[in-house]
C-alpha cells in the first residue's frame, strides 16, 4: 500500500474521488466535503433500499429503508434546538435510535458526544460532567441510570417517530470548517480516568474514506490479476450487508459498521448481544457479506460450526481487530470460509480508526503483522532517544495525519503527554516496521488488557478496588485466555474481604466487562521494583500458584 504503488497512483490521481492533496505536510482527500453532514446527506440517494434490520424492545423485527431513516432523522433534528458547536451526548445500546440521533446531531451542526452505554451510573455521570453537553439523547434504560446519578443535563428519551411528530423545516446553518469538532469518543488511559478524544470532521471523513480507498485498491488489484475490468467485477458483487456487533460508541462501530455502510448503500443488521448460533442464522437469512469482529467471536463461530451445518457462503469479507489474529484461528477461518477475503487492522480511537490495514493477499503475505501503514498516515518508530528508529528495530509507534484527533477534551496535561513537541501522537504501543511497510505490534507501553476486544485499563479498575475500605493495596493484569485473548485478574491485599465482595464492588461502579474474572486475596504486601512500583512481572509469575491455592 506504498504511495509508489501504481494502483494507488491510479486510484488517487487528480480528478478521481480519492484525489489526494497536501497542506502543511499533511495529506488529505481533496474532494471530501468539509462537513460530515454533507457526506451523510449524500446517502439519501439510496432511497427505498433497506438500510437497517433489527429487533425492537418488544422482540419484533424492524426493517427501515434509507428514506425512512432520513425522515426519522429530520423529525428528530427539528426537535433538538441546538446550534453549531453545541455538544449533545448519545447514550443507548446499538439500535436505530442511536444512528438517527447521531445523524440528527451532525445535521444540526452539533458535536456528538458518544457515551459508553455499558457504563455504571457513576461512569456516565463522569463523562457527562466532563463533556458538559446541552442535551443527552438516551434510550429508556440509560435515561433512568443517568437520572439516577442526579445529572442536571436535560435527557430526552422520547425518540420514536410518532413521539416526534412531523419534521419541521430544517434551518440552513452554514457548513462546518473541516477542523471543527465533530464527535467526542471516550477512552480510558493510564491515569484510570476516562477522557474524550475530539475528532474533527476531517479526521472522521479521512478515516471513512481511507477504508473505502483500501477496498478500491483491492478491487483494482483483483481486476489486474484476473485481466478484467473493475466494472465487470463490481457487476458480480452481491448486495452488501454487514453484521453490526461492535458497540456504536467505539470508533470501529461508528466508522466501519455504521457510517461506511451508510455511505455505500449497504444493509446493516444489528445483533443485540453476541450469540454464535444467532449470528450464523442471521448470516444465512440476511445474506451477510461482511463480518467485522474480534477473535473471541470467530472462535465461538468455529466451535459452533463443529457442532453442525453452517451456511456462511454469503460472507465475502471477514475483518478482525482489537487484538492479534492467532495463526491457528486464521487456519480455522480459512477452512470454514474459503471464499471470504480476510483482513486485519490496527488503530485507535485517537486516530479515527485504522492506521494500518491488510486485506486478502496483502494480509496472507504476512499474517503475523497488524497490517500495512495506510497511505494518508505518517508513522514512525521512536527509539528510546525519541528519534526515528531504523527499519526492523522496535520502539514506540507514533503517528501524524489528517485522521489524528485534535485533542483530549478539557485535558491540557494529557494533551501535552499525548503529543511530541513536533506534533506526533504517541500511541503508547511498541512496534516495528519492516521494509515493505508492514507494522508488527511488539508490546503495550500502556498497562492495558484487551479482553474479547474490549480495552480494560488496569489503572481504572485498580482505582475502584482501592476505594474499598477493606483493601490495603491491589494489582490487576491480564492472563492468556484462548477465547477472550486475555482475562483480567486481580490480586488484593486486604482485611475481611473475599473474591465475591471485590467483584461486586467493581460491578457496581464500572461496566461489567471491566470486573476481574478472578480475584485472589493475600495477607502479605505486593512485591515491588527498585522504583517502589508494584512488580507485575513477579505477580504474573506467581499467579498460577496463587490461583491454585
mmCIF file of N, CA and C in Angstrom, residues 10-102:
data_model
loop_
_atom_site.group_PDB
_atom_site.id
_atom_site.type_symbol
_atom_site.label_atom_id
_atom_site.label_comp_id
_atom_site.label_asym_id
_atom_site.label_seq_id
_atom_site.Cartn_x
_atom_site.Cartn_y
_atom_site.Cartn_z
ATOM 1 N N UNK A 10 -3.075 5.384 -9.609
ATOM 2 C CA UNK A 10 -4.242 5.459 -10.485
ATOM 3 C C UNK A 10 -5.501 5.847 -9.713
ATOM 4 N N UNK A 11 -5.693 5.195 -8.575
ATOM 5 C CA UNK A 11 -6.931 5.389 -7.809
ATOM 6 C C UNK A 11 -6.997 6.776 -7.176
ATOM 7 N N UNK A 12 -5.845 7.380 -6.899
ATOM 8 C CA UNK A 12 -5.826 8.692 -6.234
ATOM 9 C C UNK A 12 -5.395 9.814 -7.173
ATOM 10 N N UNK A 13 -5.423 9.565 -8.465
ATOM 11 C CA UNK A 13 -4.982 10.569 -9.446
ATOM 12 C C UNK A 13 -5.908 11.778 -9.430
ATOM 13 N N UNK A 14 -5.417 12.929 -9.897
ATOM 14 C CA UNK A 14 -6.270 14.123 -9.982
ATOM 15 C C UNK A 14 -7.558 13.840 -10.739
ATOM 16 N N UNK A 15 -8.672 14.316 -10.187
ATOM 17 C CA UNK A 15 -9.974 14.112 -10.801
ATOM 18 C C UNK A 15 -10.728 12.901 -10.303
ATOM 19 N N UNK A 16 -10.040 11.998 -9.589
ATOM 20 C CA UNK A 16 -10.706 10.805 -9.052
ATOM 21 C C UNK A 16 -11.348 11.146 -7.705
ATOM 22 N N UNK A 17 -12.322 10.332 -7.269
ATOM 23 C CA UNK A 17 -12.945 10.606 -5.956
ATOM 24 C C UNK A 17 -11.950 10.600 -4.799
ATOM 25 N N UNK A 18 -10.842 9.850 -4.950
ATOM 26 C CA UNK A 18 -9.868 9.749 -3.869
ATOM 27 C C UNK A 18 -8.625 10.618 -4.121
ATOM 28 N N UNK A 19 -8.774 11.636 -4.909
ATOM 29 C CA UNK A 19 -7.651 12.542 -5.181
ATOM 30 C C UNK A 19 -7.076 13.070 -3.859
ATOM 31 N N UNK A 20 -5.772 13.059 -3.775
ATOM 32 C CA UNK A 20 -5.099 13.434 -2.526
ATOM 33 C C UNK A 20 -4.391 14.774 -2.682
ATOM 34 N N UNK A 21 -4.604 15.629 -1.709
ATOM 35 C CA UNK A 21 -3.884 16.891 -1.642
ATOM 36 C C UNK A 21 -2.973 16.905 -0.426
ATOM 37 N N UNK A 22 -2.190 17.948 -0.288
ATOM 38 C CA UNK A 22 -1.286 18.059 0.859
ATOM 39 C C UNK A 22 -1.239 19.507 1.323
ATOM 40 N N UNK A 23 -1.327 19.679 2.628
ATOM 41 C CA UNK A 23 -1.266 21.017 3.217
ATOM 42 C C UNK A 23 -0.480 20.935 4.515
ATOM 43 N N UNK A 24 0.569 21.700 4.623
ATOM 44 C CA UNK A 24 1.378 21.692 5.835
ATOM 45 C C UNK A 24 1.985 20.332 6.131
ATOM 46 N N UNK A 25 2.281 19.582 5.079
ATOM 47 C CA UNK A 25 2.875 18.261 5.263
ATOM 48 C C UNK A 25 1.872 17.172 5.594
ATOM 49 N N UNK A 26 0.572 17.514 5.673
ATOM 50 C CA UNK A 26 -0.481 16.545 5.996
ATOM 51 C C UNK A 26 -1.295 16.253 4.743
ATOM 52 N N UNK A 27 -1.417 14.980 4.387
ATOM 53 C CA UNK A 27 -2.190 14.588 3.214
ATOM 54 C C UNK A 27 -3.667 14.449 3.587
ATOM 55 N N UNK A 28 -4.525 14.788 2.640
ATOM 56 C CA UNK A 28 -5.969 14.704 2.876
ATOM 57 C C UNK A 28 -6.672 14.428 1.557
ATOM 58 N N UNK A 29 -7.937 14.014 1.643
ATOM 59 C CA UNK A 29 -8.731 13.771 0.448
ATOM 60 C C UNK A 29 -9.282 15.099 -0.056
ATOM 61 N N UNK A 30 -8.779 15.510 -1.205
ATOM 62 C CA UNK A 30 -9.088 16.845 -1.715
ATOM 63 C C UNK A 30 -10.573 17.032 -2.018
ATOM 64 N N UNK A 31 -11.256 15.962 -2.437
ATOM 65 C CA UNK A 31 -12.652 16.094 -2.857
ATOM 66 C C UNK A 31 -13.652 15.822 -1.729
ATOM 67 N N UNK A 32 -13.165 15.524 -0.541
ATOM 68 C CA UNK A 32 -14.071 15.321 0.591
ATOM 69 C C UNK A 32 -14.657 16.659 1.022
ATOM 70 N N UNK A 33 -15.937 16.711 1.378
ATOM 71 C CA UNK A 33 -16.508 17.972 1.874
ATOM 72 C C UNK A 33 -15.918 18.319 3.234
ATOM 73 N N UNK A 34 -16.052 19.565 3.619
ATOM 74 C CA UNK A 34 -15.542 19.988 4.928
ATOM 75 C C UNK A 34 -16.446 19.527 6.068
ATOM 76 N N UNK A 35 -17.713 19.270 5.768
ATOM 77 C CA UNK A 35 -18.720 18.978 6.786
ATOM 78 C C UNK A 35 -19.206 17.532 6.619
ATOM 79 N N UNK A 36 -19.083 16.721 7.679
ATOM 80 C CA UNK A 36 -19.554 15.334 7.617
ATOM 81 C C UNK A 36 -21.039 15.269 7.287
ATOM 82 N N UNK A 37 -21.799 16.305 7.657
ATOM 83 C CA UNK A 37 -23.240 16.313 7.371
ATOM 84 C C UNK A 37 -23.509 16.179 5.877
ATOM 85 N N UNK A 38 -22.664 16.760 5.051
ATOM 86 C CA UNK A 38 -22.854 16.678 3.604
ATOM 87 C C UNK A 38 -22.589 15.270 3.102
ATOM 88 N N UNK A 39 -21.599 14.602 3.694
ATOM 89 C CA UNK A 39 -21.310 13.226 3.303
ATOM 90 C C UNK A 39 -22.470 12.315 3.693
ATOM 91 N N UNK A 40 -23.003 12.514 4.903
ATOM 92 C CA UNK A 40 -24.147 11.720 5.349
ATOM 93 C C UNK A 40 -25.358 11.984 4.467
ATOM 94 N N UNK A 41 -25.588 13.256 4.135
ATOM 95 C CA UNK A 41 -26.746 13.619 3.313
ATOM 96 C C UNK A 41 -26.712 12.930 1.956
ATOM 97 N N UNK A 42 -25.517 12.658 1.444
ATOM 98 C CA UNK A 42 -25.405 12.012 0.133
ATOM 99 C C UNK A 42 -26.004 10.607 0.137
ATOM 100 N N UNK A 43 -26.133 9.990 1.323
ATOM 101 C CA UNK A 43 -26.693 8.640 1.413
ATOM 102 C C UNK A 43 -28.202 8.632 1.195
ATOM 103 N N UNK A 44 -28.819 9.800 1.210
ATOM 104 C CA UNK A 44 -30.275 9.873 0.979
ATOM 105 C C UNK A 44 -30.636 9.318 -0.398
ATOM 106 N N UNK A 45 -29.655 9.316 -1.313
ATOM 107 C CA UNK A 45 -29.916 8.862 -2.681
ATOM 108 C C UNK A 45 -30.270 7.383 -2.746
ATOM 109 N N UNK A 46 -29.995 6.618 -1.688
ATOM 110 C CA UNK A 46 -30.269 5.181 -1.713
ATOM 111 C C UNK A 46 -31.757 4.876 -1.498
ATOM 112 N N UNK A 47 -32.535 5.888 -1.116
ATOM 113 C CA UNK A 47 -33.998 5.820 -1.127
ATOM 114 C C UNK A 47 -34.633 4.635 -0.432
ATOM 115 N N UNK A 48 -35.304 3.787 -1.215
ATOM 116 C CA UNK A 48 -36.095 2.694 -0.654
ATOM 117 C C UNK A 48 -35.279 1.432 -0.366
ATOM 118 N N UNK A 49 -33.995 1.453 -0.632
ATOM 119 C CA UNK A 49 -33.161 0.299 -0.293
ATOM 120 C C UNK A 49 -33.142 0.112 1.221
ATOM 121 N N UNK A 50 -33.092 -1.129 1.669
ATOM 122 C CA UNK A 50 -33.066 -1.411 3.107
ATOM 123 C C UNK A 50 -31.739 -0.978 3.704
ATOM 124 N N UNK A 51 -31.797 -0.194 4.762
ATOM 125 C CA UNK A 51 -30.575 0.189 5.467
ATOM 126 C C UNK A 51 -30.399 -0.601 6.754
ATOM 127 N N UNK A 52 -31.465 -0.794 7.515
ATOM 128 C CA UNK A 52 -31.309 -1.348 8.856
ATOM 129 C C UNK A 52 -32.308 -2.465 9.129
ATOM 130 N N UNK A 53 -31.799 -3.531 9.769
ATOM 131 C CA UNK A 53 -32.640 -4.631 10.245
ATOM 132 C C UNK A 53 -32.273 -4.870 11.701
ATOM 133 N N UNK A 54 -33.271 -4.904 12.576
ATOM 134 C CA UNK A 54 -33.016 -5.140 13.998
ATOM 135 C C UNK A 54 -34.285 -5.628 14.665
ATOM 136 N N UNK A 55 -34.149 -5.996 15.933
ATOM 137 C CA UNK A 55 -35.311 -6.304 16.762
ATOM 138 C C UNK A 55 -35.550 -5.138 17.700
ATOM 139 N N UNK A 56 -36.808 -4.712 17.821
ATOM 140 C CA UNK A 56 -37.101 -3.634 18.759
ATOM 141 C C UNK A 56 -37.198 -4.191 20.174
ATOM 142 N N UNK A 57 -37.548 -3.342 21.133
ATOM 143 C CA UNK A 57 -37.573 -3.756 22.541
ATOM 144 C C UNK A 57 -38.592 -4.851 22.813
ATOM 145 N N UNK A 58 -39.602 -4.957 21.970
ATOM 146 C CA UNK A 58 -40.627 -5.987 22.150
ATOM 147 C C UNK A 58 -40.273 -7.283 21.422
ATOM 148 N N UNK A 59 -39.088 -7.315 20.786
ATOM 149 C CA UNK A 59 -38.660 -8.515 20.088
ATOM 150 C C UNK A 59 -39.184 -8.634 18.669
ATOM 151 N N UNK A 60 -39.828 -7.565 18.177
ATOM 152 C CA UNK A 60 -40.346 -7.584 16.808
ATOM 153 C C UNK A 60 -39.268 -7.130 15.829
ATOM 154 N N UNK A 61 -39.254 -7.752 14.661
ATOM 155 C CA UNK A 61 -38.291 -7.340 13.644
ATOM 156 C C UNK A 61 -38.665 -5.964 13.101
ATOM 157 N N UNK A 62 -37.664 -5.150 12.906
ATOM 158 C CA UNK A 62 -37.876 -3.811 12.349
ATOM 159 C C UNK A 62 -36.941 -3.635 11.150
ATOM 160 N N UNK A 63 -37.513 -3.284 9.996
ATOM 161 C CA UNK A 63 -36.738 -3.021 8.789
ATOM 162 C C UNK A 63 -36.989 -1.587 8.352
ATOM 163 N N UNK A 64 -35.903 -0.876 8.166
ATOM 164 C CA UNK A 64 -36.022 0.533 7.811
ATOM 165 C C UNK A 64 -35.219 0.820 6.550
ATOM 166 N N UNK A 65 -35.830 1.538 5.636
ATOM 167 C CA UNK A 65 -35.140 1.939 4.414
ATOM 168 C C UNK A 65 -34.323 3.203 4.684
ATOM 169 N N UNK A 66 -33.496 3.553 3.718
ATOM 170 C CA UNK A 66 -32.754 4.810 3.827
ATOM 171 C C UNK A 66 -33.719 5.983 3.923
ATOM 172 N N UNK A 67 -34.776 5.963 3.120
ATOM 173 C CA UNK A 67 -35.753 7.062 3.140
ATOM 174 C C UNK A 67 -36.392 7.188 4.522
ATOM 175 N N UNK A 68 -36.744 6.065 5.146
ATOM 176 C CA UNK A 68 -37.353 6.103 6.476
ATOM 177 C C UNK A 68 -36.369 6.617 7.527
ATOM 178 N N UNK A 69 -35.112 6.214 7.406
ATOM 179 C CA UNK A 69 -34.112 6.694 8.362
ATOM 180 C C UNK A 69 -33.936 8.206 8.258
ATOM 181 N N UNK A 70 -33.902 8.717 7.033
ATOM 182 C CA UNK A 70 -33.716 10.159 6.870
ATOM 183 C C UNK A 70 -34.960 10.940 7.293
ATOM 184 N N UNK A 71 -36.149 10.375 7.068
ATOM 185 C CA UNK A 71 -37.365 11.039 7.554
ATOM 186 C C UNK A 71 -37.341 11.119 9.079
ATOM 187 N N UNK A 72 -36.948 10.020 9.717
ATOM 188 C CA UNK A 72 -36.847 9.991 11.182
ATOM 189 C C UNK A 72 -35.783 10.982 11.642
ATOM 190 N N UNK A 73 -34.643 11.000 10.945
ATOM 191 C CA UNK A 73 -33.580 11.944 11.287
ATOM 192 C C UNK A 73 -34.082 13.384 11.251
ATOM 193 N N UNK A 74 -34.850 13.722 10.201
ATOM 194 C CA UNK A 74 -35.351 15.088 10.061
ATOM 195 C C UNK A 74 -36.324 15.442 11.183
ATOM 196 N N UNK A 75 -37.161 14.475 11.575
ATOM 197 C CA UNK A 75 -38.105 14.726 12.678
ATOM 198 C C UNK A 75 -37.356 15.048 13.967
ATOM 199 N N UNK A 76 -36.314 14.247 14.266
ATOM 200 C CA UNK A 76 -35.568 14.477 15.498
ATOM 201 C C UNK A 76 -34.761 15.762 15.413
ATOM 202 N N UNK A 77 -34.124 16.001 14.275
ATOM 203 C CA UNK A 77 -33.293 17.197 14.127
ATOM 204 C C UNK A 77 -34.094 18.465 14.394
ATOM 205 N N UNK A 78 -35.351 18.488 13.941
ATOM 206 C CA UNK A 78 -36.175 19.688 14.124
ATOM 207 C C UNK A 78 -36.582 19.891 15.578
ATOM 208 N N UNK A 79 -36.388 18.869 16.420
ATOM 209 C CA UNK A 79 -36.745 18.968 17.841
ATOM 210 C C UNK A 79 -35.562 19.312 18.742
ATOM 211 N N UNK A 80 -34.338 19.241 18.226
ATOM 212 C CA UNK A 80 -33.173 19.333 19.107
ATOM 213 C C UNK A 80 -32.960 20.726 19.695
ATOM 214 N N UNK A 81 -33.187 21.755 18.919
ATOM 215 C CA UNK A 81 -32.989 23.107 19.425
ATOM 216 C C UNK A 81 -31.544 23.434 19.741
ATOM 217 N N UNK A 82 -30.622 22.929 18.947
ATOM 218 C CA UNK A 82 -29.197 23.185 19.179
ATOM 219 C C UNK A 82 -28.628 23.995 18.035
ATOM 220 N N UNK A 83 -27.439 24.530 18.241
ATOM 221 C CA UNK A 83 -26.764 25.304 17.213
ATOM 222 C C UNK A 83 -25.382 24.748 16.940
ATOM 223 N N UNK A 84 -24.713 25.387 15.993
ATOM 224 C CA UNK A 84 -23.380 24.967 15.596
ATOM 225 C C UNK A 84 -22.437 24.909 16.798
ATOM 226 N N UNK A 85 -21.804 23.741 16.991
ATOM 227 C CA UNK A 85 -20.820 23.579 18.054
ATOM 228 C C UNK A 85 -21.366 23.097 19.381
ATOM 229 N N UNK A 86 -22.715 23.042 19.528
ATOM 230 C CA UNK A 86 -23.285 22.540 20.781
ATOM 231 C C UNK A 86 -23.014 21.039 20.906
ATOM 232 N N UNK A 87 -22.647 20.629 22.103
ATOM 233 C CA UNK A 87 -22.387 19.207 22.341
ATOM 234 C C UNK A 87 -23.670 18.510 22.777
ATOM 235 N N UNK A 88 -23.916 17.339 22.192
ATOM 236 C CA UNK A 88 -25.089 16.526 22.523
ATOM 237 C C UNK A 88 -24.615 15.105 22.777
ATOM 238 N N UNK A 89 -24.896 14.579 23.969
ATOM 239 C CA UNK A 89 -24.456 13.228 24.322
ATOM 240 C C UNK A 89 -25.464 12.200 23.825
ATOM 241 N N UNK A 90 -24.955 11.041 23.388
ATOM 242 C CA UNK A 90 -25.784 9.921 22.956
ATOM 243 C C UNK A 90 -25.440 8.724 23.827
ATOM 244 N N UNK A 91 -26.461 8.152 24.457
ATOM 245 C CA UNK A 91 -26.234 7.022 25.364
ATOM 246 C C UNK A 91 -27.333 5.990 25.168
ATOM 247 N N UNK A 92 -27.058 4.989 24.350
ATOM 248 C CA UNK A 92 -28.030 3.936 24.058
ATOM 249 C C UNK A 92 -27.285 2.665 23.680
ATOM 250 N N UNK A 93 -27.998 1.552 23.753
ATOM 251 C CA UNK A 93 -27.458 0.332 23.155
ATOM 252 C C UNK A 93 -27.507 0.501 21.645
ATOM 253 N N UNK A 94 -26.872 -0.419 20.921
ATOM 254 C CA UNK A 94 -26.935 -0.392 19.460
ATOM 255 C C UNK A 94 -28.382 -0.527 18.996
ATOM 256 N N UNK A 95 -28.863 0.466 18.277
ATOM 257 C CA UNK A 95 -30.246 0.452 17.814
ATOM 258 C C UNK A 95 -30.439 1.576 16.803
ATOM 259 N N UNK A 96 -31.570 1.540 16.103
ATOM 260 C CA UNK A 96 -31.856 2.563 15.092
ATOM 261 C C UNK A 96 -31.827 3.952 15.708
ATOM 262 N N UNK A 97 -32.381 4.081 16.931
ATOM 263 C CA UNK A 97 -32.435 5.391 17.585
ATOM 264 C C UNK A 97 -31.052 6.006 17.744
ATOM 265 N N UNK A 98 -30.049 5.163 18.027
ATOM 266 C CA UNK A 98 -28.677 5.680 18.174
ATOM 267 C C UNK A 98 -28.227 6.310 16.855
ATOM 268 N N UNK A 99 -28.415 5.581 15.757
ATOM 269 C CA UNK A 99 -27.968 6.071 14.452
ATOM 270 C C UNK A 99 -28.705 7.341 14.054
ATOM 271 N N UNK A 100 -30.013 7.352 14.280
ATOM 272 C CA UNK A 100 -30.810 8.531 13.955
ATOM 273 C C UNK A 100 -30.340 9.724 14.784
ATOM 274 N N UNK A 101 -30.049 9.489 16.057
ATOM 275 C CA UNK A 101 -29.586 10.562 16.932
ATOM 276 C C UNK A 101 -28.275 11.148 16.416
ATOM 277 N N UNK A 102 -27.341 10.279 16.039
ATOM 278 C CA UNK A 102 -26.054 10.768 15.529
ATOM 279 C C UNK A 102 -26.263 11.599 14.270
#
